[in-house]
PDB file of C-alpha atoms and ligand atoms in Angstrom:
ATOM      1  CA  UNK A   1     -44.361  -1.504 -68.394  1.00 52.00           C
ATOM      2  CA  UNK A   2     -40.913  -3.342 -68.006  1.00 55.00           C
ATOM      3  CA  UNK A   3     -42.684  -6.067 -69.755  1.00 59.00           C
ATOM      4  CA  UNK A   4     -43.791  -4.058 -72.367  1.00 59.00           C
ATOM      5  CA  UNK A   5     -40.089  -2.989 -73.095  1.00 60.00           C
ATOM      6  CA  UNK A   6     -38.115  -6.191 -72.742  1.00 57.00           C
ATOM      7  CA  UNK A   7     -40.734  -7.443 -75.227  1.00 68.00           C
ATOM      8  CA  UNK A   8     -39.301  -4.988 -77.458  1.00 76.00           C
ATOM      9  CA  UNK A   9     -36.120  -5.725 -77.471  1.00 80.00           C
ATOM     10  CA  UNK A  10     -34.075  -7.736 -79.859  1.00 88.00           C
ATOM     11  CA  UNK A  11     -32.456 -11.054 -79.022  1.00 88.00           C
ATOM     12  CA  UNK A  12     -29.326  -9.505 -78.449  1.00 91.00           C
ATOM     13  CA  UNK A  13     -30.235  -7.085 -76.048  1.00 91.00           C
ATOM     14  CA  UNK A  14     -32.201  -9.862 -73.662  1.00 91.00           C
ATOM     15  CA  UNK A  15     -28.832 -11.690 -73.657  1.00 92.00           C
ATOM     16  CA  UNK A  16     -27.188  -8.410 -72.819  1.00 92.00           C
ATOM     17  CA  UNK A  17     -29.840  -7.771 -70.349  1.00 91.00           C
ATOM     18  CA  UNK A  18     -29.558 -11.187 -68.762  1.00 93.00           C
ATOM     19  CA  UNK A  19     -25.972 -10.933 -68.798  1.00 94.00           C
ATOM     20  CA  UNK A  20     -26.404  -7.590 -66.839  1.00 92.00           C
ATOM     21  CA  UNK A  21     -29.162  -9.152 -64.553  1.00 93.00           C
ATOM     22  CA  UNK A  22     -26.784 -11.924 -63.450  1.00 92.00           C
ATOM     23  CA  UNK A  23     -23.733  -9.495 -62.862  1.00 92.00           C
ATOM     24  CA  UNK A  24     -26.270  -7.296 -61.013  1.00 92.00           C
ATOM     25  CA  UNK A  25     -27.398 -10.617 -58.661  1.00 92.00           C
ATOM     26  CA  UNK A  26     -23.669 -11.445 -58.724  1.00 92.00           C
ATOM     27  CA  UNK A  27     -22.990  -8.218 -57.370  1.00 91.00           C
ATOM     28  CA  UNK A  28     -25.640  -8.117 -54.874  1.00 92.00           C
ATOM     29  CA  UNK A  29     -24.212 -11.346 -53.315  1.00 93.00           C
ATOM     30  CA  UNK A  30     -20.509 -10.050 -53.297  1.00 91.00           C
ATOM     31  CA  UNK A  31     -22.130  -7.160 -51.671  1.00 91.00           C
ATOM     32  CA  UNK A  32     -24.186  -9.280 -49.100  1.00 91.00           C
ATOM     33  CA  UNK A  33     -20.933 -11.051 -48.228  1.00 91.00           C
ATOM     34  CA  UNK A  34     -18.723  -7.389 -47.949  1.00 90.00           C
ATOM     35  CA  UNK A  35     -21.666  -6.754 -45.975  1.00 91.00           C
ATOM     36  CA  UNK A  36     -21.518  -9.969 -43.819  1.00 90.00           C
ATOM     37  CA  UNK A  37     -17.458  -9.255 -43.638  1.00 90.00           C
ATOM     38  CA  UNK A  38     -17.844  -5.593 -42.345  1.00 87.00           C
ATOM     39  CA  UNK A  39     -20.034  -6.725 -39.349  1.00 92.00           C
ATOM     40  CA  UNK A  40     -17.874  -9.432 -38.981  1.00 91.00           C
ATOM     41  CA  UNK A  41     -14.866  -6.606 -38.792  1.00 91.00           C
ATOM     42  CA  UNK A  42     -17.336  -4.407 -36.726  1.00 93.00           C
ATOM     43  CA  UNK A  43     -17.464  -7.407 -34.167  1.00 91.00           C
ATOM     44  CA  UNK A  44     -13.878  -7.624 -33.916  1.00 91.00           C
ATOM     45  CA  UNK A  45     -12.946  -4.052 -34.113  1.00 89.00           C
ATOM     46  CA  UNK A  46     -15.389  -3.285 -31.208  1.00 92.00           C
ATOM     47  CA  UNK A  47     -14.189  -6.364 -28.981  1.00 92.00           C
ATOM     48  CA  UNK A  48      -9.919  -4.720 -29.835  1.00 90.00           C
ATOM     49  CA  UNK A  49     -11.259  -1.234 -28.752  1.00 91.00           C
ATOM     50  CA  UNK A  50     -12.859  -2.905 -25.364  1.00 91.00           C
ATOM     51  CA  UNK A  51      -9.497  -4.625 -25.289  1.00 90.00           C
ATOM     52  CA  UNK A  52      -7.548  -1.601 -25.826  1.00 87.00           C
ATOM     53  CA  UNK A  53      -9.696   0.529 -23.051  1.00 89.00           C
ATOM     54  CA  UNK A  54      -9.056  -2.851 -20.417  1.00 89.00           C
ATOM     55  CA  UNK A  55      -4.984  -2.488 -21.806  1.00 88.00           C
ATOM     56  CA  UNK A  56      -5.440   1.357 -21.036  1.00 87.00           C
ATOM     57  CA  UNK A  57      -7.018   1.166 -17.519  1.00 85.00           C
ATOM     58  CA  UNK A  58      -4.389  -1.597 -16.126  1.00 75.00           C
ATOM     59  CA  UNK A  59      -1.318   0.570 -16.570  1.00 60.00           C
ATOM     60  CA  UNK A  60      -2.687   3.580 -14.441  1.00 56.00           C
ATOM     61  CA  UNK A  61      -3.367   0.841 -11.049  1.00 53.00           C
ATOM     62  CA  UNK A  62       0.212  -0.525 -12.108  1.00 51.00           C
ATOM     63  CA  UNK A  63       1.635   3.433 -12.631  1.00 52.00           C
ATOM     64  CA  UNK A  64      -0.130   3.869  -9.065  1.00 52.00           C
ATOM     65  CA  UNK A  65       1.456   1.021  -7.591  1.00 53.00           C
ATOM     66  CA  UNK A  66       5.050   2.427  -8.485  1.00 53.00           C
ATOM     67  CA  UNK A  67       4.693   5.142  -6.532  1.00 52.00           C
ATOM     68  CA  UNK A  68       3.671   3.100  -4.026  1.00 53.00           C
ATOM     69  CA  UNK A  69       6.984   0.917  -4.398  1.00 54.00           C
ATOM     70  CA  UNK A  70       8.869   3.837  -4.034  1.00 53.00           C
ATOM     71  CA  UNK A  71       7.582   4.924  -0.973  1.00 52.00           C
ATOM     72  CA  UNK A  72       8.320   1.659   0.778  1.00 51.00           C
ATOM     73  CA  UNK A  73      12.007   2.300  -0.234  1.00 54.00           C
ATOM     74  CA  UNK A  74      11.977   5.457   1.287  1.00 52.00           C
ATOM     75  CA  UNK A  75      11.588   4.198   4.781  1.00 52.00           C
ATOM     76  CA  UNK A  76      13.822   1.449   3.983  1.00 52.00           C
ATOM     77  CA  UNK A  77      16.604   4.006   2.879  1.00 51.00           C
ATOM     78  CA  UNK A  78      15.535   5.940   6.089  1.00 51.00           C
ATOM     79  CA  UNK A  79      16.566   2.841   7.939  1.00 49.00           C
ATOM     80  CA  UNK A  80      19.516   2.186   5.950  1.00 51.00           C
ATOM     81  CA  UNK A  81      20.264   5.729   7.045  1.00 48.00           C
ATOM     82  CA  UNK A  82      19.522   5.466  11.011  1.00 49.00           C
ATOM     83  CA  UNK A  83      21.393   2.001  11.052  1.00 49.00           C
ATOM     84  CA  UNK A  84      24.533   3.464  10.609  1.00 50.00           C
ATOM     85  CA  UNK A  85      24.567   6.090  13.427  1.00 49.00           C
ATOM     86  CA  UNK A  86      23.404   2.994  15.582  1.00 52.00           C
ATOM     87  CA  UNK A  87      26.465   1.330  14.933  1.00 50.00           C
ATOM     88  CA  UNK A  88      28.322   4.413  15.394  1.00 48.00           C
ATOM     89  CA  UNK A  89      26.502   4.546  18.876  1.00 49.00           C
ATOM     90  CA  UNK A  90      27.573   0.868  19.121  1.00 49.00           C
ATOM     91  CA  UNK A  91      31.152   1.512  18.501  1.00 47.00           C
ATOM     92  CA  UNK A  92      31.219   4.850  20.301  1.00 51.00           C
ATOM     93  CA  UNK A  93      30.460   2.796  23.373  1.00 67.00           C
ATOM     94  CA  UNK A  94      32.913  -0.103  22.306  1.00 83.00           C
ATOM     95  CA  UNK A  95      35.412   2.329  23.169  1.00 90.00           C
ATOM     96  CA  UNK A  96      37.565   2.210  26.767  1.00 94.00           C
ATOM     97  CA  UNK A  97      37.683   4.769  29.040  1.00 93.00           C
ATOM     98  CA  UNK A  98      40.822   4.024  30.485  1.00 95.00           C
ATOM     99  CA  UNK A  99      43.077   3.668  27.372  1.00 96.00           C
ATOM    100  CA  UNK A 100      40.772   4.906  24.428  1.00 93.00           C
ATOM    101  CA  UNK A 101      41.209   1.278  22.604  1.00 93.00           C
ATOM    102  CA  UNK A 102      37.806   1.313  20.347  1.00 91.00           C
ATOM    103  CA  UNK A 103      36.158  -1.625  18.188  1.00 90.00           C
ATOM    104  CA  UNK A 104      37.500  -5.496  18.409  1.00 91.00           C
ATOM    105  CA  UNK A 105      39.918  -4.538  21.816  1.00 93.00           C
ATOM    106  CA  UNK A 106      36.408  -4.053  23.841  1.00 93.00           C
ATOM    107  CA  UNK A 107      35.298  -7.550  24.090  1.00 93.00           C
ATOM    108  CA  UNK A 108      31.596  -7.610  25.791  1.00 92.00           C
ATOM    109  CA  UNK A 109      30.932 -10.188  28.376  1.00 93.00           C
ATOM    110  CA  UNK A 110      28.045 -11.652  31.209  1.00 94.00           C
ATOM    111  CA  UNK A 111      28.416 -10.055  34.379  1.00 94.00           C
ATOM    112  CA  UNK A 112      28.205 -12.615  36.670  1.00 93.00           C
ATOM    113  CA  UNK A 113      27.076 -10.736  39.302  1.00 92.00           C
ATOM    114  CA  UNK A 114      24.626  -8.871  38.213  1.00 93.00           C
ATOM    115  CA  UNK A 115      21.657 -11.610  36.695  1.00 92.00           C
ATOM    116  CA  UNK A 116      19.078  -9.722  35.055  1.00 92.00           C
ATOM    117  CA  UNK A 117      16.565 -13.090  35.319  1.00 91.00           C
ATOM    118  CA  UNK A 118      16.793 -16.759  36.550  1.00 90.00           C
ATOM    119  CA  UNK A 119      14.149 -18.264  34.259  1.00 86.00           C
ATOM    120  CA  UNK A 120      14.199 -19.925  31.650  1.00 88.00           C
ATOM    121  CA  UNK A 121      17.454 -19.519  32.174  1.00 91.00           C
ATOM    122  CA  UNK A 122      20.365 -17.080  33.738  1.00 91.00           C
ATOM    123  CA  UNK A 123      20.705 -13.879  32.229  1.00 93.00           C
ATOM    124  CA  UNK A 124      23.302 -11.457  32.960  1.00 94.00           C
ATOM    125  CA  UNK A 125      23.634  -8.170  32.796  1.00 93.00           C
ATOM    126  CA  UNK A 126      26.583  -7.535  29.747  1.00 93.00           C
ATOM    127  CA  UNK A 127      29.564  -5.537  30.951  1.00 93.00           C
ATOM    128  CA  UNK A 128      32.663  -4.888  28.252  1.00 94.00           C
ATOM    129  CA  UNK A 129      36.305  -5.496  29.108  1.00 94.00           C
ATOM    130  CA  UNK A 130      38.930  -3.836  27.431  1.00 96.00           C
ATOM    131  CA  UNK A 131      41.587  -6.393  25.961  1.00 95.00           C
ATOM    132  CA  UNK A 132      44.160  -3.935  26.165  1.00 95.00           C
ATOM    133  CA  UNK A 133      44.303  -2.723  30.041  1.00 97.00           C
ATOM    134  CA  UNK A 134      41.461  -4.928  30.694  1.00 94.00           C
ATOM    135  CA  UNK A 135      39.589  -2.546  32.098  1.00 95.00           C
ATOM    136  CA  UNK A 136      35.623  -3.269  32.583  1.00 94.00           C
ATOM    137  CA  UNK A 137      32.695  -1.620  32.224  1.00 91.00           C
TER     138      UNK A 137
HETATM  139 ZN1   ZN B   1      41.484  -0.122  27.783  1.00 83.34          ZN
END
């Protein structure tokens, strides 16, 4: 039946219909390629959303792990916090109970007489003298 027609038409219109056929093919092949070109951008759109979901799940072990980090400075702050009032200890008892001098006057020394161990070597017990009256204790 298609034969039938295109044997009826005139010269003019087979060019035309030629024309049309090769646009048509010509078409088909652009569309192949768009075709080719969409997987192509299907490939690399799925392989940026599997990128996007890895990009997604790192920041929530790295948003845990701030916590985390915050948390260790909290006993460090608590230490910052207790090592104070040890040195306030420390001082308190750097202070003489004859005269009251406090801080650099009580200078602490070995007790000769009182050695804690022999081995590996001597250790005495520490007593503190007092610069100032030179009071020990
Ligand atoms: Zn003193």
């Amino acid at each position: 039946m298609m034969y039938n027609n295109l044997d009826d038409l005139s010269p003019e219109d087979e060019e035309e219909l030629r024309r049309l056929e090769t646009q048509i093919s010509e078409l088909f092949a652009l569309l192949e390629k768009s075709e080719l070109q969409i997987g192509l951008l299907k490939d690399e759109n799925f392989q940026l959303k599997a990128q996007i979901q890895k990009l997604q799940q790192q920041p929530t072990p790295t948003q845990y792990k701030n916590p985390q980090v915050e948390t260790i400075k909290v006993p460090k702050e608590v230490v910052a916090t207790v090592s104070p009032t040890d040195e306030n200890i420390r001082i308190n008892k750097r202070k003489c109970p004859n005269c009251g001098a406090a801080g650099f006057s009580i200078k602490e020394v070995d007790d000769k007489t009182r050695i804690i161990c022999y081995a590996p070597r001597r250790i005495y017990m520490k007593k503190k003298v007092c610069t100032k009256c030179r009071f020990e204790f």
